[in-house]
mmCIF file of C-alpha atoms and ligand atoms in Angstrom:
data_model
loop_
_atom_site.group_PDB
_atom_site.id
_atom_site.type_symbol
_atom_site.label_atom_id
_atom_site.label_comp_id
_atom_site.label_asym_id
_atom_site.label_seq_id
_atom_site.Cartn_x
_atom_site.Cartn_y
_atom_site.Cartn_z
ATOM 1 C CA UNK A 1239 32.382 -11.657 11.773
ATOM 2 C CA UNK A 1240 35.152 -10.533 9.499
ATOM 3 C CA UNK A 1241 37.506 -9.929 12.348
ATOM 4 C CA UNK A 1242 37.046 -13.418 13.715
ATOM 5 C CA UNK A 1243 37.048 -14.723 9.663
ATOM 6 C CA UNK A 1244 40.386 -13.051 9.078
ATOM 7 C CA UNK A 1245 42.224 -13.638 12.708
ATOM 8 C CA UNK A 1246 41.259 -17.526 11.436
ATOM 9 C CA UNK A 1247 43.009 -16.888 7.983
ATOM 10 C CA UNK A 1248 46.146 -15.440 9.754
ATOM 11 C CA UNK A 1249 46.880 -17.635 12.119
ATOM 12 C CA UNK A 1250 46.676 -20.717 10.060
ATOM 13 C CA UNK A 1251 46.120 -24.741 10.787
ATOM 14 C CA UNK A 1252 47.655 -25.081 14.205
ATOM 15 C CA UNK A 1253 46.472 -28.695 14.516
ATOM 16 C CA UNK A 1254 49.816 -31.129 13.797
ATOM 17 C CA UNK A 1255 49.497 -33.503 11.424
ATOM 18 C CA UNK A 1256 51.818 -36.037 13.418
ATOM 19 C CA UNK A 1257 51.252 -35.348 17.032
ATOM 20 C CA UNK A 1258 54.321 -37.790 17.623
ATOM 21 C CA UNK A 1259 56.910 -35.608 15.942
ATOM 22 C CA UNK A 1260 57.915 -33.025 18.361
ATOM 23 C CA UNK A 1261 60.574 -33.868 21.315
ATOM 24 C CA UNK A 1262 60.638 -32.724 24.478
ATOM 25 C CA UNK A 1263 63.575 -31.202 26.155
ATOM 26 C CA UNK A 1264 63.751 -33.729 28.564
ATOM 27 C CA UNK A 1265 61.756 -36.683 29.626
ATOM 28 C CA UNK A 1266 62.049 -40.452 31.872
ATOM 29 C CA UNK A 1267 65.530 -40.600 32.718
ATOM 30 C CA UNK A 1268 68.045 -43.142 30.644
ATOM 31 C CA UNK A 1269 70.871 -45.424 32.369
ATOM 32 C CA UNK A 1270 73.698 -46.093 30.865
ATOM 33 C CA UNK A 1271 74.058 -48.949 33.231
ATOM 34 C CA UNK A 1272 77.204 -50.180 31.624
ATOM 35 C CA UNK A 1273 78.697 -47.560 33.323
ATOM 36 C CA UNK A 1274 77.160 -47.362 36.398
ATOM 37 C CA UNK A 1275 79.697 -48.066 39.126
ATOM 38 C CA UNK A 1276 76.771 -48.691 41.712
ATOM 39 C CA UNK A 1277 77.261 -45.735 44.125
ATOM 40 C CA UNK A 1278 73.958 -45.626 44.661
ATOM 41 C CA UNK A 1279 73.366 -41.610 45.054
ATOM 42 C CA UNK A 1280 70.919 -41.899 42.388
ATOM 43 C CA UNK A 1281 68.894 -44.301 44.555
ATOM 44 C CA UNK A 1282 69.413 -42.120 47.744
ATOM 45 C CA UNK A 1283 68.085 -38.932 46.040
ATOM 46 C CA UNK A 1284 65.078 -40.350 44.058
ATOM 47 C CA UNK A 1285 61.902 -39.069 46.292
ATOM 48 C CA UNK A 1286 59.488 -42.147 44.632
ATOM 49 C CA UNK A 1287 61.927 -45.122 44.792
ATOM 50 C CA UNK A 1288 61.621 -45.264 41.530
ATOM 51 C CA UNK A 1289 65.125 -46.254 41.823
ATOM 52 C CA UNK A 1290 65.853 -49.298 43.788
ATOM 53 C CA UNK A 1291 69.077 -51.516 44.594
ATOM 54 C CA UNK A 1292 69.339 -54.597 46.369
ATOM 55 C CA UNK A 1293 72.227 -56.680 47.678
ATOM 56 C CA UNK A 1294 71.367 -60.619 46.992
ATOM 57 C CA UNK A 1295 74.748 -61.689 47.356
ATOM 58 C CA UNK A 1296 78.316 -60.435 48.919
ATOM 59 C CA UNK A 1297 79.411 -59.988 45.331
ATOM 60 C CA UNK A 1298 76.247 -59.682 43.366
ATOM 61 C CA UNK A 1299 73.953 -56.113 43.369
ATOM 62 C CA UNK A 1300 70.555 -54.818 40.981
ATOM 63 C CA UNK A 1301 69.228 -51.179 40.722
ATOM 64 C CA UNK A 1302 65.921 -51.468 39.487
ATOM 65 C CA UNK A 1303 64.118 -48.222 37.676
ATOM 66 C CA UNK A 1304 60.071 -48.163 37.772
ATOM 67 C CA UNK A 1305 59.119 -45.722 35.039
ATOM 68 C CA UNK A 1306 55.574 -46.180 36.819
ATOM 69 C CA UNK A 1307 56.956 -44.666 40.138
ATOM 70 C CA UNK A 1308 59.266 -41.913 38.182
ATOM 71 C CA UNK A 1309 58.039 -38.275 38.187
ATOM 72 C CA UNK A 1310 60.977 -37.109 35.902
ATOM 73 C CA UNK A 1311 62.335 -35.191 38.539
ATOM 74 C CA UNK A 1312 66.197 -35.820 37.084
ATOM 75 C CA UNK A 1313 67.438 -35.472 40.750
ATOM 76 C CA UNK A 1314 69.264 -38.716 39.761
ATOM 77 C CA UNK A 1315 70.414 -37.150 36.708
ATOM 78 C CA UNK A 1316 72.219 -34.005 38.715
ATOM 79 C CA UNK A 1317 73.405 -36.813 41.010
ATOM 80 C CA UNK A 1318 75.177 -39.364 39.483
ATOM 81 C CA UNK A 1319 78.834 -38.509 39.814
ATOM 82 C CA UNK A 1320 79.365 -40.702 36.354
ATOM 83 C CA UNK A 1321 77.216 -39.201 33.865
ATOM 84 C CA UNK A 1322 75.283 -42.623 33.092
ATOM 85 C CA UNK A 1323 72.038 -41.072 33.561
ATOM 86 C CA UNK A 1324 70.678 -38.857 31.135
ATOM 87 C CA UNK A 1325 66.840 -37.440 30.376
ATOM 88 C CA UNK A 1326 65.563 -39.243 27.599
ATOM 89 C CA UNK A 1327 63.144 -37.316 25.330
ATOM 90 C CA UNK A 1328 60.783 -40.443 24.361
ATOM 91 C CA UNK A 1329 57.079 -39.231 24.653
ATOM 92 C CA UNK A 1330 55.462 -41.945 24.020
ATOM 93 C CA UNK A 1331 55.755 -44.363 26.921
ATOM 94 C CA UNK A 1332 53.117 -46.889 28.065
ATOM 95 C CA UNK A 1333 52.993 -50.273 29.075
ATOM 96 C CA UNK A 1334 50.470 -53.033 29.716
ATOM 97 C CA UNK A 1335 51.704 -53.565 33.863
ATOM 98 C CA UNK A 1336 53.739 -52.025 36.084
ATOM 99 C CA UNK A 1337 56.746 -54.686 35.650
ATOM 100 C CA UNK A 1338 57.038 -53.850 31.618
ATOM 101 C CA UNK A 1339 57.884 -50.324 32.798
ATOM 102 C CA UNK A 1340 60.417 -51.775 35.142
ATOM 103 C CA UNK A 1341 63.952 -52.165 33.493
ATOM 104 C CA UNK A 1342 66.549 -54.330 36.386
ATOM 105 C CA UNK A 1343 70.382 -54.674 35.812
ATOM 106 C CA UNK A 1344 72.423 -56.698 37.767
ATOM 107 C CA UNK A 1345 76.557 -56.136 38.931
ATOM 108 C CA UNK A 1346 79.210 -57.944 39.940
ATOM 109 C CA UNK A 1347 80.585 -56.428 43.296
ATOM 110 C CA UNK A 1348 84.693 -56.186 43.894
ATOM 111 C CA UNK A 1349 86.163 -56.107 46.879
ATOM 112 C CA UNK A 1350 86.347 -52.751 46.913
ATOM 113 C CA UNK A 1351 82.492 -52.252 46.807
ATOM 114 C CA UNK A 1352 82.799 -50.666 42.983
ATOM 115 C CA UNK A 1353 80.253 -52.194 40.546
ATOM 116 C CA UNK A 1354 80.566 -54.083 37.137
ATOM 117 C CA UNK A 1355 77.034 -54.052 34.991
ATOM 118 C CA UNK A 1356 76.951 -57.866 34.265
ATOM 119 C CA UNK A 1357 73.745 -57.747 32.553
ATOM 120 C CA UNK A 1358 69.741 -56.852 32.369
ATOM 121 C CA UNK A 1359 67.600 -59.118 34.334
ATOM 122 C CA UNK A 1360 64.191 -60.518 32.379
ATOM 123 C CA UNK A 1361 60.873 -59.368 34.919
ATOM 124 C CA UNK A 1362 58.516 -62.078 35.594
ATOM 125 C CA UNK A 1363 55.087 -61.450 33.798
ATOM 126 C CA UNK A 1364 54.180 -61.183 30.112
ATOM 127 C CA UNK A 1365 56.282 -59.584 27.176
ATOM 128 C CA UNK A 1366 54.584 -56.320 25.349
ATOM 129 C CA UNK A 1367 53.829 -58.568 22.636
ATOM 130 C CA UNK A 1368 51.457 -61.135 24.461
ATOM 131 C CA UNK A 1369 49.827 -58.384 26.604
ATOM 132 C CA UNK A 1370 48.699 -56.714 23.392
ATOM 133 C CA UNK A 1371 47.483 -59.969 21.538
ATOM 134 C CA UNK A 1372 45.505 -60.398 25.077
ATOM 135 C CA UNK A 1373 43.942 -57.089 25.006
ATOM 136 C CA UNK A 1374 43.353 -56.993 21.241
ATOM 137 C CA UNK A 1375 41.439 -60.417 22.173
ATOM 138 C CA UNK A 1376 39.277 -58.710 24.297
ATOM 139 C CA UNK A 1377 37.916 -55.815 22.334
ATOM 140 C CA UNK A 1378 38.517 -57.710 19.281
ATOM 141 C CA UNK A 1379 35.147 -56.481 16.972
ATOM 142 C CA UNK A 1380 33.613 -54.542 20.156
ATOM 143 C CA UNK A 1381 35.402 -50.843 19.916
ATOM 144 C CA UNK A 1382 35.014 -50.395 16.326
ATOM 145 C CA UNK A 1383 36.818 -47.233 15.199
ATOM 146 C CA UNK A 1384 36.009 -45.092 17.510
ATOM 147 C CA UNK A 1385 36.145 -44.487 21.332
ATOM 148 C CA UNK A 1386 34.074 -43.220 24.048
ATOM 149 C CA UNK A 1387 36.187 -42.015 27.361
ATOM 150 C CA UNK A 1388 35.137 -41.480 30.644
ATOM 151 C CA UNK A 1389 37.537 -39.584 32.361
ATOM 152 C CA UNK A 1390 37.689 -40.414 36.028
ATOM 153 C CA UNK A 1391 39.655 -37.962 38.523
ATOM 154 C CA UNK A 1392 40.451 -40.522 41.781
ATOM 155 C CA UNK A 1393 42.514 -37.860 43.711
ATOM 156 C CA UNK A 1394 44.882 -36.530 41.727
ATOM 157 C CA UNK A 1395 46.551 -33.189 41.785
ATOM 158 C CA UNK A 1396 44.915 -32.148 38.831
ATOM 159 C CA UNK A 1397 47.945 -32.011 37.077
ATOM 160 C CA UNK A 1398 47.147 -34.791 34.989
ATOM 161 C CA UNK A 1399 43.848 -33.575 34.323
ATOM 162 C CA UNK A 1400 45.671 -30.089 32.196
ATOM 163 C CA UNK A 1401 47.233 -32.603 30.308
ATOM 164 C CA UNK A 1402 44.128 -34.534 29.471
ATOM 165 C CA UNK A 1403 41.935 -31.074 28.331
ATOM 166 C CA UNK A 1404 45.212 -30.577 26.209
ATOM 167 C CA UNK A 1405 44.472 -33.751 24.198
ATOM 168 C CA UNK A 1406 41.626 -32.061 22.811
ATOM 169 C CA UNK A 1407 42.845 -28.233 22.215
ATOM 170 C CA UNK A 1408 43.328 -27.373 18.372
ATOM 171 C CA UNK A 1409 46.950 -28.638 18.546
ATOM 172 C CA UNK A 1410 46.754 -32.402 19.463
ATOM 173 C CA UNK A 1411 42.764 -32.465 18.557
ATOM 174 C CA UNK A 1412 41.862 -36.107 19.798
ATOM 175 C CA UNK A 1413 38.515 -36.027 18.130
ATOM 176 C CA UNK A 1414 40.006 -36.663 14.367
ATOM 177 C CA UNK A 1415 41.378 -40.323 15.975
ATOM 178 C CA UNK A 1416 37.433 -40.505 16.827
ATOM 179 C CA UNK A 1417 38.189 -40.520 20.364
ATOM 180 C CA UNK A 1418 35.539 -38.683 21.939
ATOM 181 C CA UNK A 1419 34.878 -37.828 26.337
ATOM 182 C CA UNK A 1420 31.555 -38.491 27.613
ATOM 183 C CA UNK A 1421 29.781 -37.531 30.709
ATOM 184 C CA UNK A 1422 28.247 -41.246 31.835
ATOM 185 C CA UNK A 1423 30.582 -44.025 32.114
ATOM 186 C CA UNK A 1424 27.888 -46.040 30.372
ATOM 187 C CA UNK A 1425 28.413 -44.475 27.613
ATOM 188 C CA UNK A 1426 32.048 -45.272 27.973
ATOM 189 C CA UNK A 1427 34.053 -47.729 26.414
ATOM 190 C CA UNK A 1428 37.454 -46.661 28.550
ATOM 191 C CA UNK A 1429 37.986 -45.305 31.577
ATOM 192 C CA UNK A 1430 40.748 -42.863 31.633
ATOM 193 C CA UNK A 1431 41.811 -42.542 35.349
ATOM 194 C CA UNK A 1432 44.224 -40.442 37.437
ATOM 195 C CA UNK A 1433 45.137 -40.788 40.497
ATOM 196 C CA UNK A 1434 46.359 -41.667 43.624
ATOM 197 C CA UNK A 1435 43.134 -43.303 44.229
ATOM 198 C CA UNK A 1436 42.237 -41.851 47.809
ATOM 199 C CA UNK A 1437 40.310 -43.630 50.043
ATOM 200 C CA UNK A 1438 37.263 -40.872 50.038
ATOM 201 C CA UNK A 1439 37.076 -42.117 46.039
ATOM 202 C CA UNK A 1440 37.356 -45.978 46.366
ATOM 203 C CA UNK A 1441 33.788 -46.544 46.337
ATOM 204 C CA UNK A 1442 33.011 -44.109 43.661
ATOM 205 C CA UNK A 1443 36.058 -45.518 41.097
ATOM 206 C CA UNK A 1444 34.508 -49.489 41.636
ATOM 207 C CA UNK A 1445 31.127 -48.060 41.248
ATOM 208 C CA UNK A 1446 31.855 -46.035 37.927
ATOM 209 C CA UNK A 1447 33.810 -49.123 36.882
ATOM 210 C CA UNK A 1448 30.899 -51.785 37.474
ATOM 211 C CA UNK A 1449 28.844 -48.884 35.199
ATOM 212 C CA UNK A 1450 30.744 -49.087 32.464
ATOM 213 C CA UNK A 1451 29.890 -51.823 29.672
ATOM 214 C CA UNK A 1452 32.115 -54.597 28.545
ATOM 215 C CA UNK A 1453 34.420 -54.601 27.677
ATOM 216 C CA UNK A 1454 35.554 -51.702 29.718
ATOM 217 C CA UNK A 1455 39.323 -50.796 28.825
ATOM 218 C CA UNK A 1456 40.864 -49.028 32.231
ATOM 219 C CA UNK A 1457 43.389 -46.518 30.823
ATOM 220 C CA UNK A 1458 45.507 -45.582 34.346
ATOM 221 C CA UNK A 1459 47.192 -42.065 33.675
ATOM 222 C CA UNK A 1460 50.285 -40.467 35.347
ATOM 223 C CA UNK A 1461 52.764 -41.642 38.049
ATOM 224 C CA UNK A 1462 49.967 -41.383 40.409
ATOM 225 C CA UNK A 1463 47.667 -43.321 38.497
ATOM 226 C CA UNK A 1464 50.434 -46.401 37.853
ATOM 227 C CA UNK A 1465 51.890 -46.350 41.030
ATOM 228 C CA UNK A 1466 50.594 -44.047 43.556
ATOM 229 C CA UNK A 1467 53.887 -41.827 42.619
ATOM 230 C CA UNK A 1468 55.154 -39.206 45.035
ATOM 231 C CA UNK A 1469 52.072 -40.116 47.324
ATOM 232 C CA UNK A 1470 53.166 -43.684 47.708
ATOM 233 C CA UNK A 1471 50.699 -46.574 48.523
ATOM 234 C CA UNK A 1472 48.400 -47.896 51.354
ATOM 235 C CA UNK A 1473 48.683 -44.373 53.639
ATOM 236 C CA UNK A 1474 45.926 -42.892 55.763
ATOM 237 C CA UNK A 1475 44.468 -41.104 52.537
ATOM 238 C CA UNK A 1476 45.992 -42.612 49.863
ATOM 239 C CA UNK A 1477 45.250 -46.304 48.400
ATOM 240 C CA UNK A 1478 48.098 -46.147 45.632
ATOM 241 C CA UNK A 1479 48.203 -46.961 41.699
ATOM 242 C CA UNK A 1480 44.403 -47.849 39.928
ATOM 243 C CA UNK A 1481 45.149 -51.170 39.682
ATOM 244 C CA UNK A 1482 44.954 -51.430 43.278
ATOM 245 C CA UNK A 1483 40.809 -51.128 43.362
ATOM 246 C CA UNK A 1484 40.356 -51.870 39.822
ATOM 247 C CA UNK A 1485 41.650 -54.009 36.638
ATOM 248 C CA UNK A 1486 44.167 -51.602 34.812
ATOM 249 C CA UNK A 1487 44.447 -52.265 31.030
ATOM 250 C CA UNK A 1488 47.372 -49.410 29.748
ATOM 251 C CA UNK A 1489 49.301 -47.667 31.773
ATOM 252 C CA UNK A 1490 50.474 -44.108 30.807
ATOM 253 C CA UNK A 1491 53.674 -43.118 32.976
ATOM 254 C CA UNK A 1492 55.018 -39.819 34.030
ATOM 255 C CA UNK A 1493 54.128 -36.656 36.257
ATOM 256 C CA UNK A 1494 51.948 -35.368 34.475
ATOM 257 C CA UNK A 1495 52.266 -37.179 31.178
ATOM 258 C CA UNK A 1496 52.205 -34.975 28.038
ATOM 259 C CA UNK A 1497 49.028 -34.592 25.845
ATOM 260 C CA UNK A 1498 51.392 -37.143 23.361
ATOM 261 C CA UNK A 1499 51.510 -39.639 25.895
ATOM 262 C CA UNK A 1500 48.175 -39.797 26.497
ATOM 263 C CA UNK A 1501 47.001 -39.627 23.270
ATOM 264 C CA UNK A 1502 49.631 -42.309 22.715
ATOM 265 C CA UNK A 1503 48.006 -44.687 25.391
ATOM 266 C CA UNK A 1504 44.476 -44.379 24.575
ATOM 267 C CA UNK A 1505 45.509 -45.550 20.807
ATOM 268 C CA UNK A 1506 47.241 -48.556 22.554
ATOM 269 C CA UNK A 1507 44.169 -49.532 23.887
ATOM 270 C CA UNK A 1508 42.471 -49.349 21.387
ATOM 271 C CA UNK A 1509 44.917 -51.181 18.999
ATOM 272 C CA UNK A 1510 46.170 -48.580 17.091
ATOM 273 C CA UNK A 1511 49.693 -48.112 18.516
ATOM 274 C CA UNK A 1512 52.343 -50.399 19.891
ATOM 275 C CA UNK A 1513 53.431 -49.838 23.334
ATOM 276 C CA UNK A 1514 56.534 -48.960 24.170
ATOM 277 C CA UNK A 1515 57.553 -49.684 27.907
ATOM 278 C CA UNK A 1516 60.471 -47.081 28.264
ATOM 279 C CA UNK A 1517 62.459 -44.232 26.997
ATOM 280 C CA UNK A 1518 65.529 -44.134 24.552
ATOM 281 C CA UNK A 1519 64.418 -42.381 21.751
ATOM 282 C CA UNK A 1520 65.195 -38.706 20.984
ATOM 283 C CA UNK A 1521 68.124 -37.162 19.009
ATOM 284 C CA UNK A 1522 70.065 -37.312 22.156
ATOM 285 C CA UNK A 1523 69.468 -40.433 23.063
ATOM 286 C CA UNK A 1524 72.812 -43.377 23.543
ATOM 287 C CA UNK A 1525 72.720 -46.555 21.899
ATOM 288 C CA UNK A 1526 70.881 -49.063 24.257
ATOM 289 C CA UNK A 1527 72.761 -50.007 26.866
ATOM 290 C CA UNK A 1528 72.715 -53.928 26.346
ATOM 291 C CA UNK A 1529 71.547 -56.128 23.933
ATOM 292 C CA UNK A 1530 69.714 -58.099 26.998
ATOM 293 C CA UNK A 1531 68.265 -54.446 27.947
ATOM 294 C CA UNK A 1532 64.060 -55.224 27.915
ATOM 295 C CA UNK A 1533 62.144 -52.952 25.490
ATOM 296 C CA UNK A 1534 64.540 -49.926 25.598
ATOM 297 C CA UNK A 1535 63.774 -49.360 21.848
ATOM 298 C CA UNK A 1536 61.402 -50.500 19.626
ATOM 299 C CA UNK A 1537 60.924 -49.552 16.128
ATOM 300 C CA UNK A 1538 58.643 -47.003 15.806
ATOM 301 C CA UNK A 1539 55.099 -47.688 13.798
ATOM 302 C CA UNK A 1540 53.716 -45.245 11.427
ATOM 303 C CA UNK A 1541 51.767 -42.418 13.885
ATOM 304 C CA UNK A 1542 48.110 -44.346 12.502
ATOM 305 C CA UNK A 1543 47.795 -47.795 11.173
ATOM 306 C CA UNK A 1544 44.749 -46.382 9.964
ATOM 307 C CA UNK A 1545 44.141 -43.205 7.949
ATOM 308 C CA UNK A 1546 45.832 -39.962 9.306
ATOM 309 C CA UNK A 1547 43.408 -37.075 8.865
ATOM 310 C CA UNK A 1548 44.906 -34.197 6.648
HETATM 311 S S1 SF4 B 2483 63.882 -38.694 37.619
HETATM 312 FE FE1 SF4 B 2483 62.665 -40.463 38.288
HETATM 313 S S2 SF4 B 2483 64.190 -42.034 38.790
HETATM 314 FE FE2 SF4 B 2483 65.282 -40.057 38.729
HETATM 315 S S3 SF4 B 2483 65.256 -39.317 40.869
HETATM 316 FE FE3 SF4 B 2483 63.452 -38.417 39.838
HETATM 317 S S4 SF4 B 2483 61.778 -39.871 40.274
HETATM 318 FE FE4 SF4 B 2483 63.704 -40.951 40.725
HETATM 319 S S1 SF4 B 2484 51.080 -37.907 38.313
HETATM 320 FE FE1 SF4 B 2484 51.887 -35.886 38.931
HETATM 321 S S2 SF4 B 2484 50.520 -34.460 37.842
HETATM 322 FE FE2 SF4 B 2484 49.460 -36.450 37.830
HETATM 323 S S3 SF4 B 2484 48.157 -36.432 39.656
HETATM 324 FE FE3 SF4 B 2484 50.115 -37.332 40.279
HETATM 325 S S4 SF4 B 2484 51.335 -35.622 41.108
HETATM 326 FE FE4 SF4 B 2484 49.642 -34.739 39.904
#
């Protein structure tokens, strides 16, 4: 008993006060898209199409990057012969669809093929700001301060899963936010799902869904879990992102998110936190790239709008 007493006195309060303060080395990648030059080898190398260009005119071009497809592999990093790709160290990246963690430029095209960045292109579908009044709506007086969470594992690697049980080790401690898991999803106010969803686990992911009570936030978590990531979509085992079988609230990007992230997403469903669709932040990071560049920064909100345990 005294052993265990003092090994408790000596190694201290490991639990960190802000869980958001710590950087990563590296994170979703960053363009610098005003001086991209529209080779394309970042496209060519990136194993999710994450990256994507298209051609809709002789002298027009876009590259398109999905952070929901990106596994932060930084292939496209190593490959871009101009240095206007960079790992970004932002942790806290989540979104409330797949196109708010899409960011699209679009070039002019000389004759000589080279690329001028002429300017971001807006994504059809709501802003941040109206997806979060929406959801607020919804659990407006229902969630309370606290959360239940039903984790759901639809065929993931399990990767995502380590990063989940980290959320509640001594470090990141979820439980002080009063986020709790549970075992029944009707006992669940979110679902917290990983995937690809396979086809074996379709049945059992509508079924757990149907179980849960209004009004049932879906929380999908990783690359897989967004977008079907480095398994793709619609193969003979695999039936892609969550929002494929069912409704998907917040999206957490990344392969596997950190502990951060998804602590980070479950407080944007519940209200807490504003989301925050892509990376940029970090010591490291460049200015934004353009002032027409969607959601690459956004001021950052105090950790808790609502008391921060000691
Ligand atoms: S870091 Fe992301 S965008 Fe870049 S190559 Fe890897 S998956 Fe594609
Ligand atoms: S996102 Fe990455 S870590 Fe998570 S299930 Fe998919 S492959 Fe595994």
């Amino acid at each position: 008993m005294f052993s265990i007493l003092s090994k408790s006195l000596k190694t201290g309060i490991v639990t960190k006060k802000d869980p958001f303060s710590s950087r990563p080395p590296f994170g979703f990648p960053v363009i610098d898209f005003k001086a991209c030059t529209g080779c394309d080898d970042c496209v060519t190398v990136c194993p999710t199409a994450a990256l994507q260009t298209d051609r809709p005119a002789a002298d027009r071009k876009t590259l398109s990057l999905s952070y929901a497809l990106c596994i932060q592999c930084r292939e496209c990093v190593e490959a871009c012969p101009e240095r206007a790709i960079h790992p970004g160290r932002e942790l806290e990246v989540a979104a409330y669809s797949r196109e708010q963690l899409t960011q699209r430029a679009s070039f002019d095209v000389d004759g000589t093929g080279r690329a001028s960045f002429r300017g971001m292109e807006a994504l059809p579908g709501p802003s941040l700001e109206e997806s979060a009044a929406k959801l607020k709506e919804r659990i407006k007086g229902r969630l309370g301060r606290s959360l239940h969470v039903r984790q759901v594992d639809a065929g993931s690697c399990n990767g995502c899963e380590l990063e989940i049980i980290a959320t509640a080790n001594p470090v990141f401690d979820l439980e002080r936010f009063g986020i709790h898991f549970v075992a029944s999803p009707r006992h669940a106010d979110v679902l917290l799902v990983t995937g690809p969803v396979t086809r074996n686990m379709e049945i059992a992911l509508r079924r757990t869904y149907e179980a849960t009570p209004e009004p049932r936030v879906v929380v999908a978590v990783g690359a897989c879990g967004c977008s079907g990531g480095i398994f793709g979509e619609g193969t003979y085992a695999s039936l892609g992102g969550v929002d494929r079988i069912v409704p998907v609230d917040v999206y957490v990007p990344g392969c596997p998110p950190r502990p951060h992230a998804i602590l980070n997403g479950l407080l944007v469903a519940m209200g807490i936190r504003e989301a925050h669709s892509g990376p940029g932040g970090g010591e490291t990071a460049p200015e934004p790239v353009s002032a027409g560049a969607p959601n690459l920064r956004r001021p950052l909100i105090p950790v808790l709008a609502r008391g921060t345990p000691e």
